[in-house]
Coordinates of C-alpha atoms and ligand atoms in Angstrom, one line a residue:
X1 CA 88.9 68.2 233.1
X2 CA 91.8 68.8 230.4
X3 CA 90.6 65.9 228.4
X4 CA 87.1 67.3 228.3
X5 CA 88.5 70.6 226.8
X6 CA 90.5 68.8 224.4
X7 CA 87.4 66.9 223.4
X8 CA 85.5 70.2 222.9
X9 CA 88.3 71.5 220.7
X10 CA 88.2 68.4 218.5
X11 CA 84.4 68.7 218.3
X12 CA 84.7 72.4 217.3
X13 CA 87.3 71.5 214.5
X14 CA 84.9 68.7 213.4
X15 CA 81.9 71.3 213.3
X16 CA 84.0 73.9 211.4
X17 CA 84.9 71.3 208.8
X18 CA 81.5 70.1 208.5
X19 CA 80.5 70.1 204.9
X20 CA 77.1 70.5 203.3
X21 CA 76.9 67.5 201.1
X22 CA 73.1 67.2 200.5
X23 CA 69.9 69.2 201.3
X24 CA 69.5 67.2 204.5
X25 CA 72.9 68.2 205.9
X26 CA 71.7 70.8 208.3
X27 CA 69.0 68.2 209.9
X28 CA 71.6 65.5 209.9
X29 CA 73.9 68.0 211.8
X30 CA 71.1 68.9 214.3
X31 CA 70.5 65.4 215.1
X32 CA 74.3 64.5 215.6
X33 CA 75.2 67.6 217.6
X34 CA 72.2 69.4 219.1
X35 CA 69.5 66.5 219.3
X36 CA 68.5 65.0 222.7
X37 CA 71.1 62.4 222.3
X38 CA 73.4 64.8 220.7
X39 CA 77.1 65.6 221.3
X40 CA 76.4 69.1 223.0
X41 CA 74.1 67.4 225.5
X42 CA 76.6 64.6 226.1
X43 CA 79.4 67.2 226.9
X44 CA 77.0 69.3 229.0
X45 CA 76.4 66.1 231.1
X46 CA 80.0 66.1 232.0
X47 CA 79.5 69.0 234.2
X48 CA 78.5 66.9 237.1
X49 CA 81.9 65.2 237.1
X50 CA 83.7 68.4 237.4
X51 CA 85.0 69.7 240.9
X52 CA 83.1 72.6 242.2
X53 CA 85.8 75.2 241.9
X54 CA 86.1 74.5 238.0
X55 CA 82.2 74.5 237.5
X56 CA 82.0 78.3 236.6
X57 CA 84.9 78.4 234.2
X58 CA 83.7 75.2 232.6
X59 CA 80.0 76.5 232.3
X60 CA 81.2 79.5 230.3
X61 CA 83.2 77.3 227.8
X62 CA 80.2 74.8 227.4
X63 CA 78.0 77.6 227.0
X64 CA 80.2 79.1 224.2
X65 CA 80.6 75.6 222.7
X66 CA 76.6 75.3 222.4
X67 CA 76.4 78.8 220.9
X68 CA 79.1 77.8 218.3
X69 CA 77.3 74.8 217.3
X70 CA 74.0 76.5 217.1
X71 CA 75.5 79.1 214.9
X72 CA 76.9 76.5 212.4
X73 CA 73.4 74.9 212.5
X74 CA 71.8 78.3 211.6
X75 CA 74.3 78.6 208.8
X76 CA 73.8 75.1 207.5
X77 CA 70.0 75.8 207.6
X78 CA 70.2 79.1 205.6
X79 CA 72.1 77.2 202.8
X80 CA 70.0 74.4 202.4
X81 CA 68.5 74.0 199.1
X82 CA 71.2 76.3 197.2
X83 CA 73.5 73.7 195.7
X84 CA 76.1 76.6 194.7
X85 CA 77.0 77.3 198.4
X86 CA 79.0 74.4 199.4
X87 CA 80.3 75.4 202.7
X88 CA 78.8 77.3 205.7
X89 CA 78.3 81.2 205.3
X90 CA 81.0 82.0 207.9
X91 CA 83.3 82.8 205.1
X92 CA 83.3 86.6 204.2
X93 CA 83.6 86.6 200.3
X94 CA 83.8 90.3 200.2
X95 CA 87.2 90.3 202.0
X96 CA 90.1 91.4 199.7
X97 CA 92.0 88.5 198.3
X98 CA 95.6 87.6 199.4
X99 CA 97.9 89.9 197.7
X100 CA 100.1 88.2 195.0
X101 CA 103.9 89.0 194.9
X102 CA 104.4 91.3 191.9
X103 CA 107.2 90.9 189.4
X104 CA 108.8 93.6 187.3
X105 CA 109.4 93.9 183.6
X106 CA 113.1 92.9 182.4
X107 CA 115.1 96.1 181.7
X108 CA 115.7 94.9 178.2
X109 CA 111.7 94.8 177.7
X110 CA 111.4 98.2 179.3
X111 CA 113.7 99.8 176.7
X112 CA 112.5 97.7 174.0
X113 CA 109.0 98.9 174.6
X114 CA 110.2 102.4 174.8
X115 CA 111.9 102.3 171.6
X116 CA 108.9 100.8 169.8
X117 CA 106.7 103.6 171.3
X118 CA 108.9 106.5 170.1
X119 CA 109.2 105.0 166.6
X120 CA 105.5 104.2 166.4
X121 CA 104.8 107.9 166.8
X122 CA 106.7 108.3 163.5
X123 CA 104.6 105.7 161.9
X124 CA 107.1 102.8 162.1
X125 CA 105.4 99.3 162.5
X126 CA 106.9 96.4 164.4
X127 CA 107.9 93.5 162.2
X128 CA 109.1 89.9 163.5
X129 CA 110.7 86.9 162.0
X130 CA 112.5 83.7 162.7
X131 CA 115.5 83.3 164.9
X132 CA 117.0 80.4 162.8
X133 CA 117.6 82.0 159.4
X134 CA 118.9 80.8 156.0
X135 CA 122.1 82.1 154.3
X136 CA 120.0 84.3 151.9
X137 CA 118.2 86.2 154.5
X138 CA 120.9 86.6 157.0
X139 CA 123.8 87.3 154.5
X140 CA 123.5 87.0 150.9
X141 CA 120.6 89.4 150.3
X142 CA 122.4 92.0 152.4
X143 CA 125.5 92.0 150.1
X144 CA 127.7 90.2 152.6
X145 CA 130.5 88.7 150.5
X146 CA 131.4 85.0 150.6
X147 CA 134.5 85.9 152.5
X148 CA 133.1 88.3 155.0
X149 CA 134.3 87.5 158.6
X150 CA 130.7 87.4 160.0
X151 CA 130.2 84.3 157.9
X152 CA 133.0 82.6 159.5
X153 CA 132.3 79.3 161.7
X154 CA 134.1 81.0 164.5
X155 CA 131.7 84.1 164.5
X156 CA 128.2 82.6 163.8
X157 CA 126.4 79.6 165.2
X158 CA 125.5 77.5 162.3
X159 CA 122.9 74.6 162.5
X160 CA 124.6 71.3 162.2
X161 CA 121.9 69.5 160.2
X162 CA 122.0 72.0 157.4
X163 CA 125.1 74.2 156.3
X164 CA 122.7 76.9 154.9
X165 CA 121.1 77.4 158.4
X166 CA 122.3 79.5 161.2
X167 CA 121.0 81.6 164.2
X168 CA 120.4 85.2 162.8
X169 CA 123.3 87.5 163.7
X170 CA 121.1 90.5 163.3
X171 CA 117.5 91.4 162.7
X172 CA 118.1 92.7 159.2
X173 CA 117.0 89.2 157.9
X174 CA 113.4 90.4 159.1
X175 CA 113.8 93.5 156.9
X176 CA 114.9 91.4 154.0
X177 CA 111.8 89.2 154.4
X178 CA 109.4 92.4 154.6
X179 CA 111.1 93.9 151.5
X180 CA 110.6 90.6 149.5
X181 CA 106.9 90.9 150.3
X182 CA 107.0 93.8 148.0
X183 CA 104.5 96.1 149.9
X184 CA 105.8 99.6 149.5
X185 CA 106.4 102.0 151.2
X186 CA 108.1 100.2 154.0
X187 CA 108.5 101.8 157.5
X188 CA 109.4 99.1 160.1
X189 CA 111.4 98.4 163.2
X190 CA 112.5 94.8 163.9
X191 CA 113.2 94.1 167.5
X192 CA 114.6 90.8 168.5
X193 CA 117.2 88.4 169.9
X194 CA 120.3 87.8 167.7
X195 CA 123.3 85.6 168.1
X196 CA 127.0 85.7 167.7
X197 CA 129.8 83.5 168.7
X198 CA 131.6 85.7 171.1
X199 CA 133.6 85.0 174.4
X200 CA 131.3 86.0 177.3
X201 CA 132.6 89.1 179.2
X202 CA 131.2 92.4 180.8
X203 CA 131.0 93.7 177.2
X204 CA 130.3 90.9 175.0
X205 CA 127.6 88.0 175.1
X206 CA 126.8 85.3 172.7
X207 CA 123.2 86.5 172.3
X208 CA 121.9 90.1 172.7
X209 CA 118.9 92.2 171.6
X210 CA 118.7 94.4 168.6
X211 CA 116.4 96.9 167.1
X212 CA 116.9 97.6 163.5
X213 CA 114.8 100.0 161.4
X214 CA 114.0 100.3 157.5
X215 CA 112.3 103.2 155.8
X216 CA 111.8 102.7 152.1
X217 CA 109.9 105.0 149.9
X218 CA 110.3 107.4 147.1
X219 CA 112.9 110.2 147.6
X220 CA 113.9 109.1 151.0
X221 CA 117.1 111.1 151.9
X222 CA 120.1 111.2 154.5
X223 CA 118.3 114.2 155.9
X224 CA 115.3 112.0 156.7
X225 CA 117.7 109.5 158.4
X226 CA 119.3 112.2 160.6
X227 CA 116.1 113.8 161.6
X228 CA 114.5 110.4 162.6
X229 CA 117.5 109.3 164.7
X230 CA 117.8 113.0 166.2
X231 CA 114.0 112.6 167.2
X232 CA 114.6 109.2 168.7
X233 CA 117.4 110.0 171.0
X234 CA 115.9 113.3 172.2
X235 CA 112.7 111.2 173.2
X236 CA 114.9 108.3 174.7
X237 CA 117.5 110.6 176.4
X238 CA 116.2 114.0 176.8
X239 CA 115.8 117.1 174.6
X240 CA 119.2 118.4 175.5
X241 CA 121.0 115.6 174.0
X242 CA 123.4 116.2 171.1
X243 CA 124.2 114.2 168.2
X244 CA 127.0 113.6 165.6
X245 CA 127.4 111.3 162.7
X246 CA 130.8 109.7 161.8
X247 CA 131.5 108.1 158.4
X248 CA 131.6 104.4 158.8
X249 CA 131.2 101.2 156.6
X250 CA 128.6 98.4 156.4
X251 CA 128.4 96.2 153.5
X252 CA 124.5 96.8 153.2
X253 CA 124.5 100.6 153.3
X254 CA 126.2 103.4 151.3
X255 CA 126.9 106.1 152.7
X256 CA 127.2 104.6 156.2
X257 CA 127.6 106.3 159.5
X258 CA 127.8 105.8 163.2
X259 CA 125.8 108.1 165.4
X260 CA 127.2 109.2 168.8
X261 CA 125.3 111.2 171.4
X262 CA 126.7 113.6 173.9
X263 CA 127.8 111.7 177.0
X264 CA 124.9 111.4 179.6
X265 CA 127.0 111.1 182.6
X266 CA 129.3 114.2 182.2
X267 CA 127.3 116.1 179.5
X268 CA 130.3 116.3 177.1
X269 CA 133.0 117.3 179.8
X270 CA 134.8 113.9 179.5
X271 CA 134.5 110.9 182.0
X272 CA 135.1 107.1 182.2
X273 CA 132.1 106.3 180.5
X274 CA 132.9 108.3 177.4
X275 CA 136.7 107.5 177.7
X276 CA 137.1 111.3 178.0
X277 CA 135.7 112.1 174.5
X278 CA 132.5 113.6 175.7
X279 CA 130.8 111.3 173.1
X280 CA 129.3 107.8 173.2
X281 CA 128.4 105.5 170.1
X282 CA 124.8 104.3 170.2
X283 CA 124.0 102.9 166.5
X284 CA 125.1 102.2 163.1
X285 CA 123.0 103.4 160.0
X286 CA 123.2 104.4 156.5
X287 CA 121.3 104.6 153.1
X288 CA 120.2 101.1 151.8
X289 CA 122.7 100.0 149.2
X290 CA 120.8 99.7 145.9
X291 CA 122.1 96.1 145.3
X292 CA 120.3 95.1 148.6
X293 CA 117.0 96.8 147.2
X294 CA 117.6 94.9 144.0
X295 CA 118.2 91.5 145.8
X296 CA 114.6 92.0 147.1
X297 CA 113.1 92.9 143.9
X298 CA 112.7 96.6 144.7
X299 CA 113.5 99.1 141.8
X300 CA 116.4 101.0 143.1
X301 CA 115.9 103.9 140.5
X302 CA 112.4 104.5 141.9
X303 CA 112.9 103.8 145.6
X304 CA 115.4 104.7 148.2
X305 CA 115.6 104.2 151.8
X306 CA 117.7 104.3 155.0
X307 CA 118.3 101.7 157.6
X308 CA 119.8 101.6 161.1
X309 CA 120.6 99.2 163.8
X310 CA 121.2 99.4 167.5
X311 CA 121.9 97.0 170.5
X312 CA 119.2 97.2 173.2
X313 CA 121.6 96.3 175.7
X314 CA 124.0 99.2 174.9
X315 CA 121.1 101.7 175.1
X316 CA 119.8 100.2 178.4
X317 CA 123.5 100.2 179.9
X318 CA 123.7 103.9 179.0
X319 CA 120.3 104.8 180.2
X320 CA 120.4 103.0 183.6
X321 CA 124.3 103.1 184.0
X322 CA 124.7 99.2 184.1
X323 CA 128.4 98.3 184.0
X324 CA 128.2 94.5 183.1
X325 CA 126.2 93.0 180.3
X326 CA 126.1 89.6 182.1
X327 CA 123.7 91.0 184.6
X328 CA 121.0 91.0 181.8
X329 CA 120.9 87.2 181.6
X330 CA 121.9 86.0 185.1
X331 CA 118.4 86.3 186.4
X332 CA 119.7 87.8 189.8
X333 CA 116.4 89.1 191.5
X334 CA 118.4 91.8 193.4
X335 CA 119.3 93.2 190.0
X336 CA 115.9 92.7 188.4
X337 CA 114.0 94.2 191.4
X338 CA 115.6 97.5 190.8
X339 CA 113.2 98.0 187.7
X340 CA 110.1 97.3 189.5
X341 CA 108.6 100.8 189.1
X342 CA 110.1 101.5 185.7
X343 CA 107.0 99.7 183.9
Ligands
LIG1 C1 124.9 98.3 164.1 C2 124.6 98.6 162.7 C3 123.2 98.6 161.0 C4 121.6 98.2 159.2 C5 122.1 97.9 160.4 C6 120.2 97.3 157.4 C7 119.2 96.4 157.1 C8 118.9 96.2 155.7 C9 119.5 97.0 154.9 C10 120.4 97.8 155.1 CL1 117.8 95.2 155.4 N1 120.8 98.0 156.3 N2 120.6 97.5 158.7 C11 122.2 99.3 158.6 C12 123.3 100.0 159.1 C13 123.7 99.7 160.4 O1 123.5 98.2 162.3 O2 125.9 98.7 164.7 N3 124.0 97.5 164.8 C14 124.1 97.1 166.0

């Protein structure tokens, strides 16, 4: 009895897997399973060897098996002649598919895209360039003197094959390339990965992401710079955010400034994040130094412009209150999953 049941199960599997290889498949199937010398008849014949008390239960099973086989035959028959349908029509193709596990954008990408979208509303286009740069585009054109510490072997990753090549230390190099093209006015932002030879800690890494911006036209003033960056932080952090500019120094801008925003955590009251000052620094900026314009063959008597640079990691840490820079590059799913709905 058990043997017979196992046999029926094996046949059922065989029937389910039966493939429609050619136009005669249905007929071949009928002869093999449903014909007078077919398997269904042979199994039915076993009935006589089964003890009386089991006959009723087995009768039901055999009947189901017969209907199962006939259904397959009907399915094969209705498919015959249609080479596109390779299996029986027992598969419901209208059922929804298996859901695929969805990933999420990296927080750096989320914030980068947000920055791009804010500046695009002010007419800034995105420009990109190589991550391996030459001395001219990364340093010389930007007025960085020969003895500037950034040029030191200790601070910059040089390419051993050629002392003129290095991993870019900022995306200003992309802006130099755009200025050299000579299509004025220029209104661009340059997002991208940059490299510095730093000891890795919660606050520093050997690579990070930057967005630099550049606007060059006739009569661009420091007032344009302030209003542009004020608009940016209001869109990024909310309408209530306050800004302040502190004088600073960069070799490629004059005057130069650092921009702070009122602390998002304590609203200016003073807390750990703002080191009890009520302000946090978010970017550096200034008016493009005339020498830099001339280096890129732009007439500094006719044109002026402003530039700024910010670290995307820094903005992201402030926006999402992330305390350790290393989280961005560790690929820990527990960290990344928290940004699933942030788009
Ligand atoms: C910072 C400061 C800054 C610039 C970047 C720039 C680019 C060109 C010409 C002049 Cl092509 N300036 N970029 C200017 C001022 C500051 O970045 O702290 N970045 C993270």
